[in-house]
Amino acid sequence: MANEFMTITADLSDVPGLRGRYTGNLAQELAYPDTWDGVNKALVENPSRTAWWATLYVFARDRRDRAKEALDDTWAVEEDKVRKAAALRDEDLKEAEVKARVRMSPAYRDANLKYLDAKRDAELLHNARERFVQRQESIVERARNYRAEADMGGQRVMEERKQHLAAAMRQGRGSVGQRGEVVALSRARAGRTGRPGADAYPETED
């Protein structure tokens, strides 16, 4: 039922070049990726999907506006018919009676149904477009979080390596090459933080 509820069908039968109906499942298209590869793919694909749904909304909004104009025109025509028919029968109709007869006319009821359908489609597609905009923001934020986690992981590995080498130096088991690596790691850390590491080892000569 949830998937059926999230399925939107846009009527494009009166749109030049896009004749027919387009059906999209928002539950699938708006799903959030939970892997780094999925985030990268979404970063590439989501903008085009957002543009597609925004385009559908523009067409739906235009269809809604034209349906509203047709509804207003139909009201005017049917009201004129009601008033002329009443005049021929010498009926003195109140405004409420005129409106009631217009609303009950088949032409107005048909035009009103078309307008309500177009209005519903426009509202649904407007909401769909907004969800894709929000999805883009969330995907970008998720990408930042993944990148930050990866950077932290790399820093942690470097720090653990430096601590291991420093311990070897203190125990007199370190080689000249290891001493150089400690200094290099400390300098790398200083480059990231703007200050030398607190436990950095000075360069030594053998």
PDB file of N, CA, C and O in Angstrom, residues 57-120:
ATOM      1  N   TYR A  57       6.400  19.253 -13.021  1.00  0.00           N
ATOM      2  CA  TYR A  57       5.574  20.177 -12.240  1.00  0.00           C
ATOM      3  C   TYR A  57       5.182  21.400 -13.068  1.00  0.00           C
ATOM      4  O   TYR A  57       4.036  21.862 -13.001  1.00  0.00           O
ATOM      5  N   VAL A  58       6.113  21.923 -13.863  1.00  0.00           N
ATOM      6  CA  VAL A  58       5.807  23.083 -14.697  1.00  0.00           C
ATOM      7  C   VAL A  58       4.679  22.757 -15.673  1.00  0.00           C
ATOM      8  O   VAL A  58       3.737  23.542 -15.854  1.00  0.00           O
ATOM      9  N   PHE A  59       4.745  21.568 -16.295  1.00  0.00           N
ATOM     10  CA  PHE A  59       3.687  21.158 -17.213  1.00  0.00           C
ATOM     11  C   PHE A  59       2.360  20.988 -16.468  1.00  0.00           C
ATOM     12  O   PHE A  59       1.290  21.387 -16.958  1.00  0.00           O
ATOM     13  N   ALA A  60       2.428  20.378 -15.281  1.00  0.00           N
ATOM     14  CA  ALA A  60       1.212  20.150 -14.501  1.00  0.00           C
ATOM     15  C   ALA A  60       0.596  21.468 -14.042  1.00  0.00           C
ATOM     16  O   ALA A  60      -0.631  21.623 -14.025  1.00  0.00           O
ATOM     17  N   ARG A  61       1.443  22.410 -13.659  1.00  0.00           N
ATOM     18  CA  ARG A  61       0.935  23.724 -13.232  1.00  0.00           C
ATOM     19  C   ARG A  61       0.252  24.442 -14.391  1.00  0.00           C
ATOM     20  O   ARG A  61      -0.814  25.064 -14.220  1.00  0.00           O
ATOM     21  N   ASP A  62       0.852  24.334 -15.589  1.00  0.00           N
ATOM     22  CA  ASP A  62       0.247  24.952 -16.772  1.00  0.00           C
ATOM     23  C   ASP A  62      -1.096  24.298 -17.094  1.00  0.00           C
ATOM     24  O   ASP A  62      -2.077  24.988 -17.424  1.00  0.00           O
ATOM     25  N   ARG A  63      -1.130  22.979 -16.980  1.00  0.00           N
ATOM     26  CA  ARG A  63      -2.384  22.253 -17.231  1.00  0.00           C
ATOM     27  C   ARG A  63      -3.458  22.658 -16.228  1.00  0.00           C
ATOM     28  O   ARG A  63      -4.629  22.836 -16.580  1.00  0.00           O
ATOM     29  N   ARG A  64      -3.061  22.824 -14.955  1.00  0.00           N
ATOM     30  CA  ARG A  64      -4.007  23.267 -13.919  1.00  0.00           C
ATOM     31  C   ARG A  64      -4.562  24.652 -14.230  1.00  0.00           C
ATOM     32  O   ARG A  64      -5.776  24.893 -14.121  1.00  0.00           O
ATOM     33  N   ASP A  65      -3.682  25.576 -14.624  1.00  0.00           N
ATOM     34  CA  ASP A  65      -4.112  26.948 -14.905  1.00  0.00           C
ATOM     35  C   ASP A  65      -5.072  26.998 -16.089  1.00  0.00           C
ATOM     36  O   ASP A  65      -6.058  27.744 -16.081  1.00  0.00           O
ATOM     37  N   ARG A  66      -4.769  26.209 -17.120  1.00  0.00           N
ATOM     38  CA  ARG A  66      -5.655  26.180 -18.285  1.00  0.00           C
ATOM     39  C   ARG A  66      -6.997  25.533 -17.942  1.00  0.00           C
ATOM     40  O   ARG A  66      -8.044  25.946 -18.463  1.00  0.00           O
ATOM     41  N   ALA A  67      -6.962  24.527 -17.065  1.00  0.00           N
ATOM     42  CA  ALA A  67      -8.217  23.897 -16.627  1.00  0.00           C
ATOM     43  C   ALA A  67      -9.063  24.870 -15.820  1.00  0.00           C
ATOM     44  O   ALA A  67     -10.298  24.859 -15.916  1.00  0.00           O
ATOM     45  N   LYS A  68      -8.401  25.722 -15.024  1.00  0.00           N
ATOM     46  CA  LYS A  68      -9.138  26.722 -14.248  1.00  0.00           C
ATOM     47  C   LYS A  68      -9.776  27.750 -15.176  1.00  0.00           C
ATOM     48  O   LYS A  68     -10.937  28.168 -14.964  1.00  0.00           O
ATOM     49  N   GLU A  69      -9.057  28.167 -16.208  1.00  0.00           N
ATOM     50  CA  GLU A  69      -9.617  29.111 -17.179  1.00  0.00           C
ATOM     51  C   GLU A  69     -10.826  28.486 -17.891  1.00  0.00           C
ATOM     52  O   GLU A  69     -11.847  29.154 -18.093  1.00  0.00           O
ATOM     53  N   ALA A  70     -10.685  27.209 -18.263  1.00  0.00           N
ATOM     54  CA  ALA A  70     -11.796  26.517 -18.928  1.00  0.00           C
ATOM     55  C   ALA A  70     -12.988  26.401 -17.991  1.00  0.00           C
ATOM     56  O   ALA A  70     -14.148  26.536 -18.421  1.00  0.00           O
ATOM     57  N   LEU A  71     -12.738  26.167 -16.701  1.00  0.00           N
ATOM     58  CA  LEU A  71     -13.820  26.074 -15.722  1.00  0.00           C
ATOM     59  C   LEU A  71     -14.544  27.411 -15.595  1.00  0.00           C
ATOM     60  O   LEU A  71     -15.785  27.456 -15.560  1.00  0.00           O
ATOM     61  N   ASP A  72     -13.783  28.501 -15.534  1.00  0.00           N
ATOM     62  CA  ASP A  72     -14.396  29.835 -15.427  1.00  0.00           C
ATOM     63  C   ASP A  72     -15.216  30.155 -16.675  1.00  0.00           C
ATOM     64  O   ASP A  72     -16.318  30.737 -16.582  1.00  0.00           O
ATOM     65  N   ASP A  73     -14.683  29.796 -17.841  1.00  0.00           N
ATOM     66  CA  ASP A  73     -15.421  30.037 -19.086  1.00  0.00           C
ATOM     67  C   ASP A  73     -16.713  29.229 -19.112  1.00  0.00           C
ATOM     68  O   ASP A  73     -17.773  29.724 -19.542  1.00  0.00           O
ATOM     69  N   THR A  74     -16.627  27.980 -18.674  1.00  0.00           N
ATOM     70  CA  THR A  74     -17.818  27.127 -18.655  1.00  0.00           C
ATOM     71  C   THR A  74     -18.875  27.694 -17.708  1.00  0.00           C
ATOM     72  O   THR A  74     -20.079  27.670 -18.012  1.00  0.00           O
ATOM     73  N   TRP A  75     -18.421  28.209 -16.565  1.00  0.00           N
ATOM     74  CA  TRP A  75     -19.364  28.816 -15.616  1.00  0.00           C
ATOM     75  C   TRP A  75     -20.112  29.979 -16.276  1.00  0.00           C
ATOM     76  O   TRP A  75     -21.343  30.086 -16.156  1.00  0.00           O
ATOM     77  N   ALA A  76     -19.365  30.831 -16.975  1.00  0.00           N
ATOM     78  CA  ALA A  76     -19.994  31.982 -17.618  1.00  0.00           C
ATOM     79  C   ALA A  76     -21.031  31.546 -18.661  1.00  0.00           C
ATOM     80  O   ALA A  76     -22.134  32.110 -18.732  1.00  0.00           O
ATOM     81  N   VAL A  77     -20.677  30.540 -19.465  1.00  0.00           N
ATOM     82  CA  VAL A  77     -21.593  30.057 -20.500  1.00  0.00           C
ATOM     83  C   VAL A  77     -22.841  29.434 -19.873  1.00  0.00           C
ATOM     84  O   VAL A  77     -23.979  29.724 -20.284  1.00  0.00           O
ATOM     85  N   GLU A  78     -22.648  28.597 -18.876  1.00  0.00           N
ATOM     86  CA  GLU A  78     -23.778  27.913 -18.254  1.00  0.00           C
ATOM     87  C   GLU A  78     -24.656  28.878 -17.460  1.00  0.00           C
ATOM     88  O   GLU A  78     -25.886  28.720 -17.426  1.00  0.00           O
ATOM     89  N   GLU A  79     -24.040  29.888 -16.848  1.00  0.00           N
ATOM     90  CA  GLU A  79     -24.839  30.879 -16.119  1.00  0.00           C
ATOM     91  C   GLU A  79     -25.732  31.655 -17.083  1.00  0.00           C
ATOM     92  O   GLU A  79     -26.910  31.929 -16.790  1.00  0.00           O
ATOM     93  N   ASP A  80     -25.149  32.001 -18.219  1.00  0.00           N
ATOM     94  CA  ASP A  80     -25.936  32.718 -19.231  1.00  0.00           C
ATOM     95  C   ASP A  80     -27.109  31.866 -19.703  1.00  0.00           C
ATOM     96  O   ASP A  80     -28.242  32.366 -19.888  1.00  0.00           O
ATOM     97  N   LYS A  81     -26.886  30.561 -19.903  1.00  0.00           N
ATOM     98  CA  LYS A  81     -27.964  29.659 -20.325  1.00  0.00           C
ATOM     99  C   LYS A  81     -29.076  29.604 -19.276  1.00  0.00           C
ATOM    100  O   LYS A  81     -30.271  29.633 -19.609  1.00  0.00           O
ATOM    101  N   VAL A  82     -28.684  29.488 -18.010  1.00  0.00           N
ATOM    102  CA  VAL A  82     -29.665  29.395 -16.922  1.00  0.00           C
ATOM    103  C   VAL A  82     -30.519  30.659 -16.857  1.00  0.00           C
ATOM    104  O   VAL A  82     -31.744  30.590 -16.724  1.00  0.00           O
ATOM    105  N   ARG A  83     -29.865  31.805 -16.955  1.00  0.00           N
ATOM    106  CA  ARG A  83     -30.607  33.067 -16.856  1.00  0.00           C
ATOM    107  C   ARG A  83     -31.547  33.260 -18.054  1.00  0.00           C
ATOM    108  O   ARG A  83     -32.691  33.734 -17.890  1.00  0.00           O
ATOM    109  N   LYS A  84     -31.074  32.903 -19.246  1.00  0.00           N
ATOM    110  CA  LYS A  84     -31.929  33.032 -20.433  1.00  0.00           C
ATOM    111  C   LYS A  84     -33.111  32.071 -20.359  1.00  0.00           C
ATOM    112  O   LYS A  84     -34.253  32.441 -20.711  1.00  0.00           O
ATOM    113  N   ALA A  85     -32.865  30.837 -19.901  1.00  0.00           N
ATOM    114  CA  ALA A  85     -33.950  29.863 -19.775  1.00  0.00           C
ATOM    115  C   ALA A  85     -34.965  30.329 -18.745  1.00  0.00           C
ATOM    116  O   ALA A  85     -36.191  30.181 -18.940  1.00  0.00           O
ATOM    117  N   ALA A  86     -34.513  30.910 -17.656  1.00  0.00           N
ATOM    118  CA  ALA A  86     -35.415  31.410 -16.621  1.00  0.00           C
ATOM    119  C   ALA A  86     -36.239  32.583 -17.151  1.00  0.00           C
ATOM    120  O   ALA A  86     -37.433  32.710 -16.840  1.00  0.00           O
ATOM    121  N   ALA A  87     -35.608  33.431 -17.960  1.00  0.00           N
ATOM    122  CA  ALA A  87     -36.330  34.577 -18.519  1.00  0.00           C
ATOM    123  C   ALA A  87     -37.430  34.118 -19.472  1.00  0.00           C
ATOM    124  O   ALA A  87     -38.530  34.685 -19.498  1.00  0.00           O
ATOM    125  N   LEU A  88     -37.134  33.081 -20.270  1.00  0.00           N
ATOM    126  CA  LEU A  88     -38.137  32.555 -21.188  1.00  0.00           C
ATOM    127  C   LEU A  88     -39.333  31.981 -20.437  1.00  0.00           C
ATOM    128  O   LEU A  88     -40.477  32.043 -20.922  1.00  0.00           O
ATOM    129  N   ARG A  89     -39.081  31.417 -19.253  1.00  0.00           N
ATOM    130  CA  ARG A  89     -40.155  30.831 -18.444  1.00  0.00           C
ATOM    131  C   ARG A  89     -40.717  31.823 -17.430  1.00  0.00           C
ATOM    132  O   ARG A  89     -41.560  31.473 -16.617  1.00  0.00           O
ATOM    133  N   ASP A  90     -40.187  33.046 -17.524  1.00  0.00           N
ATOM    134  CA  ASP A  90     -40.625  34.103 -16.613  1.00  0.00           C
ATOM    135  C   ASP A  90     -40.403  33.701 -15.158  1.00  0.00           C
ATOM    136  O   ASP A  90     -41.243  33.968 -14.294  1.00  0.00           O
ATOM    137  N   GLU A  91     -39.261  33.068 -14.905  1.00  0.00           N
ATOM    138  CA  GLU A  91     -38.893  32.670 -13.541  1.00  0.00           C
ATOM    139  C   GLU A  91     -38.054  33.764 -12.895  1.00  0.00           C
ATOM    140  O   GLU A  91     -37.197  34.358 -13.547  1.00  0.00           O
ATOM    141  N   ASP A  92     -38.303  34.007 -11.653  1.00  0.00           N
ATOM    142  CA  ASP A  92     -37.513  34.979 -10.901  1.00  0.00           C
ATOM    143  C   ASP A  92     -36.564  34.196  -9.975  1.00  0.00           C
ATOM    144  O   ASP A  92     -36.923  33.868  -8.843  1.00  0.00           O
ATOM    145  N   LEU A  93     -35.375  33.912 -10.502  1.00  0.00           N
ATOM    146  CA  LEU A  93     -34.434  33.095  -9.748  1.00  0.00           C
ATOM    147  C   LEU A  93     -33.534  33.959  -8.857  1.00  0.00           C
ATOM    148  O   LEU A  93     -33.073  35.025  -9.266  1.00  0.00           O
ATOM    149  N   LYS A  94     -33.319  33.486  -7.660  1.00  0.00           N
ATOM    150  CA  LYS A  94     -32.347  34.128  -6.776  1.00  0.00           C
ATOM    151  C   LYS A  94     -30.943  33.677  -7.179  1.00  0.00           C
ATOM    152  O   LYS A  94     -30.768  32.677  -7.869  1.00  0.00           O
ATOM    153  N   GLU A  95     -29.938  34.436  -6.738  1.00  0.00           N
ATOM    154  CA  GLU A  95     -28.559  34.126  -7.102  1.00  0.00           C
ATOM    155  C   GLU A  95     -28.161  32.712  -6.674  1.00  0.00           C
ATOM    156  O   GLU A  95     -27.457  32.006  -7.395  1.00  0.00           O
ATOM    157  N   ALA A  96     -28.615  32.302  -5.486  1.00  0.00           N
ATOM    158  CA  ALA A  96     -28.274  30.964  -4.995  1.00  0.00           C
ATOM    159  C   ALA A  96     -28.848  29.893  -5.904  1.00  0.00           C
ATOM    160  O   ALA A  96     -28.212  28.855  -6.139  1.00  0.00           O
ATOM    161  N   GLU A  97     -30.032  30.143  -6.442  1.00  0.00           N
ATOM    162  CA  GLU A  97     -30.673  29.170  -7.347  1.00  0.00           C
ATOM    163  C   GLU A  97     -29.947  29.117  -8.682  1.00  0.00           C
ATOM    164  O   GLU A  97     -29.781  28.038  -9.269  1.00  0.00           O
ATOM    165  N   VAL A  98     -29.500  30.269  -9.150  1.00  0.00           N
ATOM    166  CA  VAL A  98     -28.745  30.307 -10.402  1.00  0.00           C
ATOM    167  C   VAL A  98     -27.445  29.502 -10.271  1.00  0.00           C
ATOM    168  O   VAL A  98     -27.114  28.661 -11.112  1.00  0.00           O
ATOM    169  N   LYS A  99     -26.721  29.751  -9.165  1.00  0.00           N
ATOM    170  CA  LYS A  99     -25.465  29.047  -8.932  1.00  0.00           C
ATOM    171  C   LYS A  99     -25.676  27.543  -8.803  1.00  0.00           C
ATOM    172  O   LYS A  99     -24.873  26.752  -9.298  1.00  0.00           O
ATOM    173  N   ALA A 100     -26.755  27.158  -8.144  1.00  0.00           N
ATOM    174  CA  ALA A 100     -27.034  25.736  -7.957  1.00  0.00           C
ATOM    175  C   ALA A 100     -27.275  25.054  -9.299  1.00  0.00           C
ATOM    176  O   ALA A 100     -26.801  23.935  -9.534  1.00  0.00           O
ATOM    177  N   ARG A 101     -28.030  25.725 -10.188  1.00  0.00           N
ATOM    178  CA  ARG A 101     -28.320  25.137 -11.499  1.00  0.00           C
ATOM    179  C   ARG A 101     -27.052  25.053 -12.354  1.00  0.00           C
ATOM    180  O   ARG A 101     -26.872  24.090 -13.110  1.00  0.00           O
ATOM    181  N   VAL A 102     -26.202  26.072 -12.241  1.00  0.00           N
ATOM    182  CA  VAL A 102     -24.953  26.039 -13.009  1.00  0.00           C
ATOM    183  C   VAL A 102     -24.091  24.872 -12.538  1.00  0.00           C
ATOM    184  O   VAL A 102     -23.521  24.129 -13.345  1.00  0.00           O
ATOM    185  N   ARG A 103     -23.968  24.701 -11.220  1.00  0.00           N
ATOM    186  CA  ARG A 103     -23.141  23.623 -10.671  1.00  0.00           C
ATOM    187  C   ARG A 103     -23.673  22.245 -11.053  1.00  0.00           C
ATOM    188  O   ARG A 103     -22.900  21.294 -11.143  1.00  0.00           O
ATOM    189  N   MET A 104     -24.957  22.132 -11.270  1.00  0.00           N
ATOM    190  CA  MET A 104     -25.555  20.835 -11.611  1.00  0.00           C
ATOM    191  C   MET A 104     -25.515  20.551 -13.107  1.00  0.00           C
ATOM    192  O   MET A 104     -25.803  19.437 -13.529  1.00  0.00           O
ATOM    193  N   SER A 105     -25.108  21.528 -13.908  1.00  0.00           N
ATOM    194  CA  SER A 105     -25.100  21.302 -15.354  1.00  0.00           C
ATOM    195  C   SER A 105     -23.976  20.329 -15.711  1.00  0.00           C
ATOM    196  O   SER A 105     -22.885  20.377 -15.137  1.00  0.00           O
ATOM    197  N   PRO A 106     -24.232  19.409 -16.651  1.00  0.00           N
ATOM    198  CA  PRO A 106     -23.205  18.422 -17.037  1.00  0.00           C
ATOM    199  C   PRO A 106     -21.902  19.067 -17.525  1.00  0.00           C
ATOM    200  O   PRO A 106     -20.813  18.576 -17.216  1.00  0.00           O
ATOM    201  N   ALA A 107     -22.008  20.156 -18.260  1.00  0.00           N
ATOM    202  CA  ALA A 107     -20.808  20.801 -18.803  1.00  0.00           C
ATOM    203  C   ALA A 107     -19.926  21.338 -17.672  1.00  0.00           C
ATOM    204  O   ALA A 107     -18.699  21.164 -17.697  1.00  0.00           O
ATOM    205  N   TYR A 108     -20.560  21.970 -16.682  1.00  0.00           N
ATOM    206  CA  TYR A 108     -19.763  22.517 -15.585  1.00  0.00           C
ATOM    207  C   TYR A 108     -19.175  21.401 -14.725  1.00  0.00           C
ATOM    208  O   TYR A 108     -18.022  21.483 -14.301  1.00  0.00           O
ATOM    209  N   ARG A 109     -19.952  20.367 -14.478  1.00  0.00           N
ATOM    210  CA  ARG A 109     -19.448  19.267 -13.651  1.00  0.00           C
ATOM    211  C   ARG A 109     -18.249  18.599 -14.312  1.00  0.00           C
ATOM    212  O   ARG A 109     -17.272  18.240 -13.650  1.00  0.00           O
ATOM    213  N   ASP A 110     -18.301  18.433 -15.637  1.00  0.00           N
ATOM    214  CA  ASP A 110     -17.177  17.824 -16.362  1.00  0.00           C
ATOM    215  C   ASP A 110     -15.944  18.728 -16.291  1.00  0.00           C
ATOM    216  O   ASP A 110     -14.823  18.245 -16.033  1.00  0.00           O
ATOM    217  N   ALA A 111     -16.128  20.027 -16.499  1.00  0.00           N
ATOM    218  CA  ALA A 111     -15.001  20.959 -16.441  1.00  0.00           C
ATOM    219  C   ALA A 111     -14.419  21.026 -15.033  1.00  0.00           C
ATOM    220  O   ALA A 111     -13.196  21.148 -14.859  1.00  0.00           O
ATOM    221  N   ASN A 112     -15.277  20.925 -14.018  1.00  0.00           N
ATOM    222  CA  ASN A 112     -14.804  20.988 -12.632  1.00  0.00           C
ATOM    223  C   ASN A 112     -13.975  19.749 -12.277  1.00  0.00           C
ATOM    224  O   ASN A 112     -12.950  19.860 -11.587  1.00  0.00           O
ATOM    225  N   LEU A 113     -14.407  18.584 -12.761  1.00  0.00           N
ATOM    226  CA  LEU A 113     -13.636  17.357 -12.508  1.00  0.00           C
ATOM    227  C   LEU A 113     -12.255  17.437 -13.154  1.00  0.00           C
ATOM    228  O   LEU A 113     -11.249  17.020 -12.558  1.00  0.00           O
ATOM    229  N   LYS A 114     -12.184  17.971 -14.365  1.00  0.00           N
ATOM    230  CA  LYS A 114     -10.897  18.109 -15.048  1.00  0.00           C
ATOM    231  C   LYS A 114      -9.987  19.074 -14.285  1.00  0.00           C
ATOM    232  O   LYS A 114      -8.773  18.839 -14.161  1.00  0.00           O
ATOM    233  N   TYR A 115     -10.576  20.142 -13.755  1.00  0.00           N
ATOM    234  CA  TYR A 115      -9.775  21.098 -12.985  1.00  0.00           C
ATOM    235  C   TYR A 115      -9.263  20.471 -11.692  1.00  0.00           C
ATOM    236  O   TYR A 115      -8.088  20.640 -11.336  1.00  0.00           O
ATOM    237  N   LEU A 116     -10.122  19.730 -10.998  1.00  0.00           N
ATOM    238  CA  LEU A 116      -9.706  19.099  -9.742  1.00  0.00           C
ATOM    239  C   LEU A 116      -8.592  18.078  -9.974  1.00  0.00           C
ATOM    240  O   LEU A 116      -7.657  17.967  -9.176  1.00  0.00           O
ATOM    241  N   ASP A 117      -8.705  17.319 -11.074  1.00  0.00           N
ATOM    242  CA  ASP A 117      -7.645  16.362 -11.413  1.00  0.00           C
ATOM    243  C   ASP A 117      -6.323  17.084 -11.684  1.00  0.00           C
ATOM    244  O   ASP A 117      -5.257  16.664 -11.212  1.00  0.00           O
ATOM    245  N   ALA A 118      -6.406  18.167 -12.460  1.00  0.00           N
ATOM    246  CA  ALA A 118      -5.193  18.919 -12.788  1.00  0.00           C
ATOM    247  C   ALA A 118      -4.601  19.578 -11.546  1.00  0.00           C
ATOM    248  O   ALA A 118      -3.376  19.626 -11.384  1.00  0.00           O
ATOM    249  N   LYS A 119      -5.447  20.070 -10.676  1.00  0.00           N
ATOM    250  CA  LYS A 119      -4.973  20.699  -9.436  1.00  0.00           C
ATOM    251  C   LYS A 119      -4.272  19.683  -8.540  1.00  0.00           C
ATOM    252  O   LYS A 119      -3.216  19.954  -7.972  1.00  0.00           O
ATOM    253  N   ARG A 120      -4.853  18.470  -8.436  1.00  0.00           N
ATOM    254  CA  ARG A 120      -4.237  17.413  -7.626  1.00  0.00           C
ATOM    255  C   ARG A 120      -2.874  17.038  -8.172  1.00  0.00           C
ATOM    256  O   ARG A 120      -1.898  16.926  -7.420  1.00  0.00           O
TER     257      ARG A 120
END
